[in-house]
Short mmCIF file of C-alpha atoms in Angstrom, two decimals:
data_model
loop_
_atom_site.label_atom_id
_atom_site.label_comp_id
_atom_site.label_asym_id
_atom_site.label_seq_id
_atom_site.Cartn_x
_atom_site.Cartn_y
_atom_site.Cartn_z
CA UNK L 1 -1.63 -55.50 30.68
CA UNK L 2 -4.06 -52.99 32.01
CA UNK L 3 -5.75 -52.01 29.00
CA UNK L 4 -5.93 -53.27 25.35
CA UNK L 5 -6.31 -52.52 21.81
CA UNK L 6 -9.08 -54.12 19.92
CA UNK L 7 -10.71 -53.84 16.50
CA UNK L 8 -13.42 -55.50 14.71
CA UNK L 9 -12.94 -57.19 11.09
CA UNK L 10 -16.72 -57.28 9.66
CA UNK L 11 -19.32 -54.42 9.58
CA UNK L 12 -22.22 -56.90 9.71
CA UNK L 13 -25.06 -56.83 12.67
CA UNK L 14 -22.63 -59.02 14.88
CA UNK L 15 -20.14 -56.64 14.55
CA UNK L 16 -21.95 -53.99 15.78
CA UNK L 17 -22.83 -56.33 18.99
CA UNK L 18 -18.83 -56.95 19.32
CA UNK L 19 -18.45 -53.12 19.38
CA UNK L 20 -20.99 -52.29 21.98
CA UNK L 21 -19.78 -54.49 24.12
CA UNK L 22 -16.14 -53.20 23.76
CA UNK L 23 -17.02 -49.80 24.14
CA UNK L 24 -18.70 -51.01 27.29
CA UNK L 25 -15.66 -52.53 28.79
CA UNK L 26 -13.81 -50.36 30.58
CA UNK L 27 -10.15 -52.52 29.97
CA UNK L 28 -10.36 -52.03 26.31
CA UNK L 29 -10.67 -49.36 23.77
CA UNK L 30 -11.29 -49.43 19.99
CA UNK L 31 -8.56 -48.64 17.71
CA UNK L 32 -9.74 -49.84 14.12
CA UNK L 33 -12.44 -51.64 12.13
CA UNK L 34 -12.32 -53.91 9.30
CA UNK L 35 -14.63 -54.61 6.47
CA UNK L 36 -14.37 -55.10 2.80
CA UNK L 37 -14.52 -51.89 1.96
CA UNK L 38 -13.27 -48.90 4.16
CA UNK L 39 -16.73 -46.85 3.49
CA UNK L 40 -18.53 -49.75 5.11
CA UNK L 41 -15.80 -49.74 8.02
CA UNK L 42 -16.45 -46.11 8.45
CA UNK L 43 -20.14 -45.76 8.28
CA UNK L 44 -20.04 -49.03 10.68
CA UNK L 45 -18.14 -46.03 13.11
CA UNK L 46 -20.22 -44.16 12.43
CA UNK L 47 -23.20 -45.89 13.66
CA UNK L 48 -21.71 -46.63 16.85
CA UNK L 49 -20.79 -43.01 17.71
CA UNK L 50 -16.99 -43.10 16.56
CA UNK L 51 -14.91 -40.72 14.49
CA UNK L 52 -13.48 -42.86 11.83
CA UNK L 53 -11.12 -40.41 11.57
CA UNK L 54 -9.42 -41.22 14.67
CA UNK L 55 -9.42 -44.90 13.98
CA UNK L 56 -7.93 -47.42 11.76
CA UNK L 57 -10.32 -47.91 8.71
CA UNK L 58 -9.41 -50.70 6.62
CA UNK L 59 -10.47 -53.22 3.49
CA UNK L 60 -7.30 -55.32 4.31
CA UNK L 61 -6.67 -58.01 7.34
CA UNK L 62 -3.13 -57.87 6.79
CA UNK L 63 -3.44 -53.51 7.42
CA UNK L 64 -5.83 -53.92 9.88
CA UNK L 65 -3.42 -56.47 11.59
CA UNK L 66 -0.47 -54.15 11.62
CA UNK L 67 -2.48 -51.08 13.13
CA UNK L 68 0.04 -49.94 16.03
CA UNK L 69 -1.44 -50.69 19.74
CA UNK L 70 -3.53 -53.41 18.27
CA UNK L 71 -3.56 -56.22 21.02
CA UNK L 72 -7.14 -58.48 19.88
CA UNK L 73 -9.64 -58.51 17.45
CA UNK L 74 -13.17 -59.94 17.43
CA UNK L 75 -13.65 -62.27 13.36
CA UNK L 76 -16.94 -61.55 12.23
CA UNK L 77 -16.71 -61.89 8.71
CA UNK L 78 -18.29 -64.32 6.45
CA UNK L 79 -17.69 -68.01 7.58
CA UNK L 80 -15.35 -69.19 4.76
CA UNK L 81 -13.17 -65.95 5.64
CA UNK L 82 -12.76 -67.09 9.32
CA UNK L 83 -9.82 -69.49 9.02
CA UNK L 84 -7.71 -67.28 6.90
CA UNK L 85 -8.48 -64.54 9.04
CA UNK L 86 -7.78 -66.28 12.65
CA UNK L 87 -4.56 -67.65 11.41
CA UNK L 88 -3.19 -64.47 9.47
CA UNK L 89 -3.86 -63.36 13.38
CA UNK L 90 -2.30 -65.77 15.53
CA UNK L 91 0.53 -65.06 13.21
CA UNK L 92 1.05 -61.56 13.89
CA UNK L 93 0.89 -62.80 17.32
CA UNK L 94 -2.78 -61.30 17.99
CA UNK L 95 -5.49 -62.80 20.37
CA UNK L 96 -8.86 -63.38 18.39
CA UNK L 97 -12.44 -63.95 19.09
CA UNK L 98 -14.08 -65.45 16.27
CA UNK L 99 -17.96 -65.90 15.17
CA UNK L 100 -19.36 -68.90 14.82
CA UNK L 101 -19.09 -71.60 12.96
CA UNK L 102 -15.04 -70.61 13.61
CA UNK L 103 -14.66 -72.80 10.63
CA UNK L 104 -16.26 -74.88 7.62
CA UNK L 105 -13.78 -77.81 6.98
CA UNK L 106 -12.27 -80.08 9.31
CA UNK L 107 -8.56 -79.21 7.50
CA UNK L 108 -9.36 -75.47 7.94
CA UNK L 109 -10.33 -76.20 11.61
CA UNK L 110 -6.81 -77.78 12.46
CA UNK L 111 -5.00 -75.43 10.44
CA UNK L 112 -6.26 -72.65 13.16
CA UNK L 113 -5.66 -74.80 16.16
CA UNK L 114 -2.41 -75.19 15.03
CA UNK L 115 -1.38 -71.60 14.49
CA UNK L 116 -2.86 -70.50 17.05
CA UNK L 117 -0.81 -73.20 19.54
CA UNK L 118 2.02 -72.36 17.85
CA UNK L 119 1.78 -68.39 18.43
CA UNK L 120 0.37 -68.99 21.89
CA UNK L 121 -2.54 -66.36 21.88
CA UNK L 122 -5.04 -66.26 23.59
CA UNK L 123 -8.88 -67.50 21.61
CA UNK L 124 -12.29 -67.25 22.26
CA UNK L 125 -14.82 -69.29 19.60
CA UNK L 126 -18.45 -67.43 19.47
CA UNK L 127 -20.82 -69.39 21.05
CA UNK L 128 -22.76 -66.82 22.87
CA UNK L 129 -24.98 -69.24 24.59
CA UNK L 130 -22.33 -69.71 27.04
CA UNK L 131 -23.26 -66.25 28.68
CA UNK L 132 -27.25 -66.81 28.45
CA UNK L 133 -28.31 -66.65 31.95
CA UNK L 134 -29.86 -69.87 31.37
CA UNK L 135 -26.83 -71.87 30.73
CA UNK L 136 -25.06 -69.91 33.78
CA UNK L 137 -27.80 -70.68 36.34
CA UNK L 138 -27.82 -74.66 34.54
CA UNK L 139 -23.74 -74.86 35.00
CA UNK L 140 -24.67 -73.23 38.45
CA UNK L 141 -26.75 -76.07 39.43
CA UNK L 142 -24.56 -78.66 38.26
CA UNK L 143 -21.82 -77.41 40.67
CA UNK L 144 -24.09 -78.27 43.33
CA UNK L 145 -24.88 -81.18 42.55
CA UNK L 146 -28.81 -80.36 42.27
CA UNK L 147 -29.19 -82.91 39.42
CA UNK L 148 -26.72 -85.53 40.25
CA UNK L 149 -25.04 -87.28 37.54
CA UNK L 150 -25.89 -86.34 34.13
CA UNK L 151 -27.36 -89.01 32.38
CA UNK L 152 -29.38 -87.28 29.11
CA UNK L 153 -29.18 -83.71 27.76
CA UNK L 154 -30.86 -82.54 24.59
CA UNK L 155 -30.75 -79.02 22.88
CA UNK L 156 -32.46 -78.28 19.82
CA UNK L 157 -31.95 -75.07 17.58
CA UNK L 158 -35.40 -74.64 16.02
CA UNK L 159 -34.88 -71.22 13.54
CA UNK L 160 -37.11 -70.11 10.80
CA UNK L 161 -35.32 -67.01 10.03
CA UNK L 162 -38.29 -64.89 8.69
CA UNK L 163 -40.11 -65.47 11.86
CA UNK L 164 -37.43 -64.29 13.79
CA UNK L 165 -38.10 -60.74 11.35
CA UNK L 166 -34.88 -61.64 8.66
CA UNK L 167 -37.12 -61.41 5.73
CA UNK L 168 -36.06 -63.28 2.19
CA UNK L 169 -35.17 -66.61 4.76
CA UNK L 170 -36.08 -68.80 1.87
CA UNK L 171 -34.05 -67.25 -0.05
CA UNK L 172 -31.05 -67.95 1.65
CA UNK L 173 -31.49 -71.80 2.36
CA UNK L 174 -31.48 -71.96 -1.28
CA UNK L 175 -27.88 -70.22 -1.37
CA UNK L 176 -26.67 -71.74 1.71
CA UNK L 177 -23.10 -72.79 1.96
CA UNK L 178 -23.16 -74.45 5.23
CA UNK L 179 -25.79 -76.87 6.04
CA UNK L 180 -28.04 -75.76 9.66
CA UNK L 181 -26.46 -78.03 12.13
CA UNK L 182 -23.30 -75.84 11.46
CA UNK L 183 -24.80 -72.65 10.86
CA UNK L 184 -26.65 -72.76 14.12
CA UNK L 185 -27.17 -75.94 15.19
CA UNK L 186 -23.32 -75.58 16.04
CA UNK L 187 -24.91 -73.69 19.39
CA UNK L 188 -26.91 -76.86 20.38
CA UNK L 189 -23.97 -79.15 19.77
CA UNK L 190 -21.84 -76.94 21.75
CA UNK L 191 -24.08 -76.22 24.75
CA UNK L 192 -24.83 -80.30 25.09
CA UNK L 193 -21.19 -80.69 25.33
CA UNK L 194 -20.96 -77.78 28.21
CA UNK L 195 -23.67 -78.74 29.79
CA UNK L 196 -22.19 -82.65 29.80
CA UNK L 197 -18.82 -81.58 30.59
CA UNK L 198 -17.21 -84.19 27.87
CA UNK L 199 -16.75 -84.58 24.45
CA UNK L 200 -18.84 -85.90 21.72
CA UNK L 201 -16.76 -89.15 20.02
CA UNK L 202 -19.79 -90.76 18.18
CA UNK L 203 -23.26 -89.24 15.86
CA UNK L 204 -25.98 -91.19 14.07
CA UNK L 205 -27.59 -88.55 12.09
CA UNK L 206 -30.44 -88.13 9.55
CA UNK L 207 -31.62 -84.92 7.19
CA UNK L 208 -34.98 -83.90 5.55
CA UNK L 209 -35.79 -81.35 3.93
CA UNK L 210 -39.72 -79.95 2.61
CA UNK L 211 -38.10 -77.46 0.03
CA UNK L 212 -36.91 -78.91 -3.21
CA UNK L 213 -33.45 -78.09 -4.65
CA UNK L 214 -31.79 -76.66 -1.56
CA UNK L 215 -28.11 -77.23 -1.64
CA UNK L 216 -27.75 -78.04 1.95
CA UNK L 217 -29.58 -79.89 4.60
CA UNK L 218 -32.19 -77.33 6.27
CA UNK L 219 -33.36 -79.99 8.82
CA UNK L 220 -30.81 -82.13 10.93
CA UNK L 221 -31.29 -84.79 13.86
CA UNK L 222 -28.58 -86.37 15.67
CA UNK L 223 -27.94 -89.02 18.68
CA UNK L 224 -24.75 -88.16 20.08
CA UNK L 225 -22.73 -90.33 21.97
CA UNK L 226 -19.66 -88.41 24.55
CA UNK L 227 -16.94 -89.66 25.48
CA UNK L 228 -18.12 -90.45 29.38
CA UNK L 229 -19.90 -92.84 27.79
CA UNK L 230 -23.52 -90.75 27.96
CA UNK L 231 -25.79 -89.84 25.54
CA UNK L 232 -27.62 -87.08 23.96
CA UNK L 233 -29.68 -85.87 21.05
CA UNK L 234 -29.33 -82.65 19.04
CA UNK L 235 -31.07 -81.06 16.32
CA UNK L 236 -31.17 -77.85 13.83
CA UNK L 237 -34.54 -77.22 12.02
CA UNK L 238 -35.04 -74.19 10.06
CA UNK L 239 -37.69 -74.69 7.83
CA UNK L 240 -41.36 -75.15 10.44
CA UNK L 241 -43.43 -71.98 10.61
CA UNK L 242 -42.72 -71.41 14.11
CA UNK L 243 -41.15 -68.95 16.29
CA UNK L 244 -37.66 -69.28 16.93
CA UNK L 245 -36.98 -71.92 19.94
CA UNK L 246 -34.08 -73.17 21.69
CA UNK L 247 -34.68 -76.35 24.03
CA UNK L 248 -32.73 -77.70 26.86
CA UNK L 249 -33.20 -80.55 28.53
CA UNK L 250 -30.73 -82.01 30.91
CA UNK L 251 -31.78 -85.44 32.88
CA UNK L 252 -29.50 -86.79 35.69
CA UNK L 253 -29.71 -89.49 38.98
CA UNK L 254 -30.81 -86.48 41.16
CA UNK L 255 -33.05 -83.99 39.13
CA UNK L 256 -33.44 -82.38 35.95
CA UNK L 257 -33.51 -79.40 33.97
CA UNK L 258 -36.05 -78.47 31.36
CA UNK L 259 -35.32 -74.56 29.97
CA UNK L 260 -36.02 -73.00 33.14
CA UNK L 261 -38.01 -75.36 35.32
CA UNK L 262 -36.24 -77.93 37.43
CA UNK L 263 -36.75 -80.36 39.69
CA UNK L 264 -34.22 -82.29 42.42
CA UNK L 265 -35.05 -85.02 44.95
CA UNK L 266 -31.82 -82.84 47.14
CA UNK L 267 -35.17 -80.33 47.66
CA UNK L 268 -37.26 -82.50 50.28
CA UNK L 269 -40.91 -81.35 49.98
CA UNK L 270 -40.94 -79.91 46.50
CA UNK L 271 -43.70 -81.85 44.73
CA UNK L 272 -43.71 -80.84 41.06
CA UNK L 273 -40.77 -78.97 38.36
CA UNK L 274 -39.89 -75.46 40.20
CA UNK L 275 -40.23 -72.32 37.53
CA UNK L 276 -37.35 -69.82 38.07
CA UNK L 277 -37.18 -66.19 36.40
CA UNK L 278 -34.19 -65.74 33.84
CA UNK L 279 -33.44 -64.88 30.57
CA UNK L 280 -34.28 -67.75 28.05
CA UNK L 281 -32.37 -68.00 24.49
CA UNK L 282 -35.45 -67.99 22.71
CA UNK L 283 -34.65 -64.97 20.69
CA UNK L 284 -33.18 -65.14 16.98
CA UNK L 285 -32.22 -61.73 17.36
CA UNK L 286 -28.42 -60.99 17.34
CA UNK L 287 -28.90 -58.21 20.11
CA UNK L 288 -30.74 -60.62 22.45
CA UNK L 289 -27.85 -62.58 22.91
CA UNK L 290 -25.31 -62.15 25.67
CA UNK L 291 -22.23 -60.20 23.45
CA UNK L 292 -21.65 -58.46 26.87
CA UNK L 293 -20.59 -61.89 29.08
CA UNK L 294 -18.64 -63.23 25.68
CA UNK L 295 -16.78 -59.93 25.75
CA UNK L 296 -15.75 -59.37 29.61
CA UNK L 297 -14.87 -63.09 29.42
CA UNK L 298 -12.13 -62.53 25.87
CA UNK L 299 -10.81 -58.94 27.44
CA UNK L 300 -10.16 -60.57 31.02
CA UNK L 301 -8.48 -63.94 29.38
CA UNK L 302 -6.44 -61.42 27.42
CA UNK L 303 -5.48 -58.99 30.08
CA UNK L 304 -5.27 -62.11 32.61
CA UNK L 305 -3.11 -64.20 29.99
CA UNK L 306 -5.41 -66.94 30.51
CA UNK L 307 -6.89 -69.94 28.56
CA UNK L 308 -10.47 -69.40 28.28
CA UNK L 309 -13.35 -72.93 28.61
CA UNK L 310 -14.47 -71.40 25.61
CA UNK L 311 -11.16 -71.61 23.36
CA UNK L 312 -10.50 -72.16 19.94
CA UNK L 313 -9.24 -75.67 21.07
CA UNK L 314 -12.11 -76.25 23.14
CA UNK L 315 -14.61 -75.43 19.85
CA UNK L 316 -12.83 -78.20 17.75
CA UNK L 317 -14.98 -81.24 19.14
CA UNK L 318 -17.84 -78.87 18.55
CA UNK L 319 -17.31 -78.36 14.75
CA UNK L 320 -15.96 -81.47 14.49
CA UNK L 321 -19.22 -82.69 15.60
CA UNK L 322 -21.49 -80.94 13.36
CA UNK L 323 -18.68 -82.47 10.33
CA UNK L 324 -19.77 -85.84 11.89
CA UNK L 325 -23.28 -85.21 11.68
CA UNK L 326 -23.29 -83.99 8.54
CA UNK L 327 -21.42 -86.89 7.42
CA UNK L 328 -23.84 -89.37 9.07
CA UNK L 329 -26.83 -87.92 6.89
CA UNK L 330 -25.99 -88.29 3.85
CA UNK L 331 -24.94 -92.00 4.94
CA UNK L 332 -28.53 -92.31 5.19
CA UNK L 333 -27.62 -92.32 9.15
CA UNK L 334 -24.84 -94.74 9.93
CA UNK L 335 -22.66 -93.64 12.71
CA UNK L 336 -19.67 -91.92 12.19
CA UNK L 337 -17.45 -91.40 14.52
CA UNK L 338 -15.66 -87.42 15.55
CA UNK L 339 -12.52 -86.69 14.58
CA UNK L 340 -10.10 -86.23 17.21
CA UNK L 341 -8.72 -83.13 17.85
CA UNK L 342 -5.29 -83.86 17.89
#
């Protein structure tokens, strides 16, 4: 396959990153947009500098889906819209990239595994972080062997959304759907289970919450046990006054990480943590993160016909995860343990 169809369904600010970046790529070119309604799927053209009259506009999934030399689509609709959306996909034999969280119930979650197994596309789940060039230099280091076995990592999603410039925040924790381990915290689970290179089987978790009435947990703090026996802690807080922050910490026999400075006892004379220049994900701005890496990666897995470390598959554990976690708090914190993903 030299070069593919694509379209995004959603005319939201992540859609607009999934665009650039496709427009960017030269293996790809954009043959249709999605939305609810078709004006929003046209001005959303519009924006980026395309005629929507020489692409597919479209209120429906199904017409969007059927919208000849359409090869992939990017799913950045609203959450609850995802699973519908990623199967109706996989069944009309489609490869899909789809926004975080890919799901919001564990049933929903295996539904889409299972279609999209059973269609045999090709699936890339959204976590971005996987691109930061933080995460590629950490993976980087891992591979040689700067830190020796893992033994601790923590990440923490820290996200007061009207710091980050998203004003009416507030607002939206009290209309919340999702609680904030899966709503972002989803990209701390996800990145301690890259970063550890094994599954998470086990979570003892506990909520708070300073706002009264909310109808889901703002606040979330979990131990994490994986399945190569180590541990880890994650957490999503999104209520502080602070700006947004997004911790990594990764301890091991040799050296460790902490965000960008690390230190190794395989560097003989180096006395103190070493600072190196890169791009941190401190940023709760959609177009800080990494769209561009996500994208290359989903077009080349496409064209390539290959199964990407970021699949659909792969995100289960991570969802299934935040499920656990979630389940754990309102237990008052008794372990739970993750569903499996089979």
């Amino acid at each position: 396959m030299t070069e593919i169809g694509v379209a995004v369904q959603g005319a939201g600010t992540v859609a607009t990153e999934h665009l650039r970046a496709y427009l960017n790529n030269p293996h790809c070119r954009v043959v249709a947009i999605g939305s609810r309604t078709k004006v929003g799927a046209a001005n959303k053209a519009r924006q980026l500098g395309l005629d929507p009259d020489r692409l597919g506009i479209y209120d429906s999934i199904d017409d969007l889906l059927a919208h000849p030399g359409l090869d992939a689509l990017s799913i950045c609709t609203p959450h609850a819209r995802h699973a519908q959306e990623t199967i109706a996909a996989a069944k009309a034999g489609k490869h899909v990239l789809i926004e975080k969280p890919v799901a919001t119930t564990l049933e929903d979650l295996r539904a889409m595994d299972a279609a999209v197994a059973e269609a045999g596309v090709r699936t890339v789940a959204g976590f971005v972080l996987r691109w930061n060039p933080l995460t590629l230099a950490a993976k980087a280091m891992l591979a040689e062997g700067l830190f020796g076995d893992p033994i601790y990592v923590q990440t923490d999603y820290w996200h007061n959304g009207e710091v980050s410039g998203y004003p009416g925040a507030a607002g939206r924790l009290r209309r919340a759907t999702i609680d904030a381990m899966l709503g972002g915290g989803c990209h701390a689970v996800d990145l301690a289970r890259y970063l550890m290179s094994s599954d998470i089987v086990e979570v003892t978790a506990l909520e708070t919450t300073a706002l009264e009435g909310l109808p889901k947990a703002a606040n979330q703090v979990a131990l994490v046990r994986f399945a190569n026996g180590k541990a880890g802690k994650v957490s999503a807080i999104t209520e502080p006054w602070i700006p947004y922050q997004f911790n990594i910490d990764l301890l091991g026999t040799d050296g460790g990480l902490r965000d960008n400075r690390f230190f190794s006892r395989k560097l003989p004379g180096v006395l103190d943590w070493t600072t190196f220049p890169t791009v941190l994900p401190n940023s709760g701005l959609v177009g800080h993160h990494p769209f561009q890496g996500e994208i290359d990666h989903f077009v080349d897995c496409v064209r390539g016909g290959s199964e990407s470390h970021a699949s659909l598959h792969d995100a289960v554990n991570t969802h299934a995860a935040c499920f656990a976690i979630s389940q754990s708090a309102q237990l008052g914190g008794q372990p739970v343990r993750v569903a499996s993903s089979e």
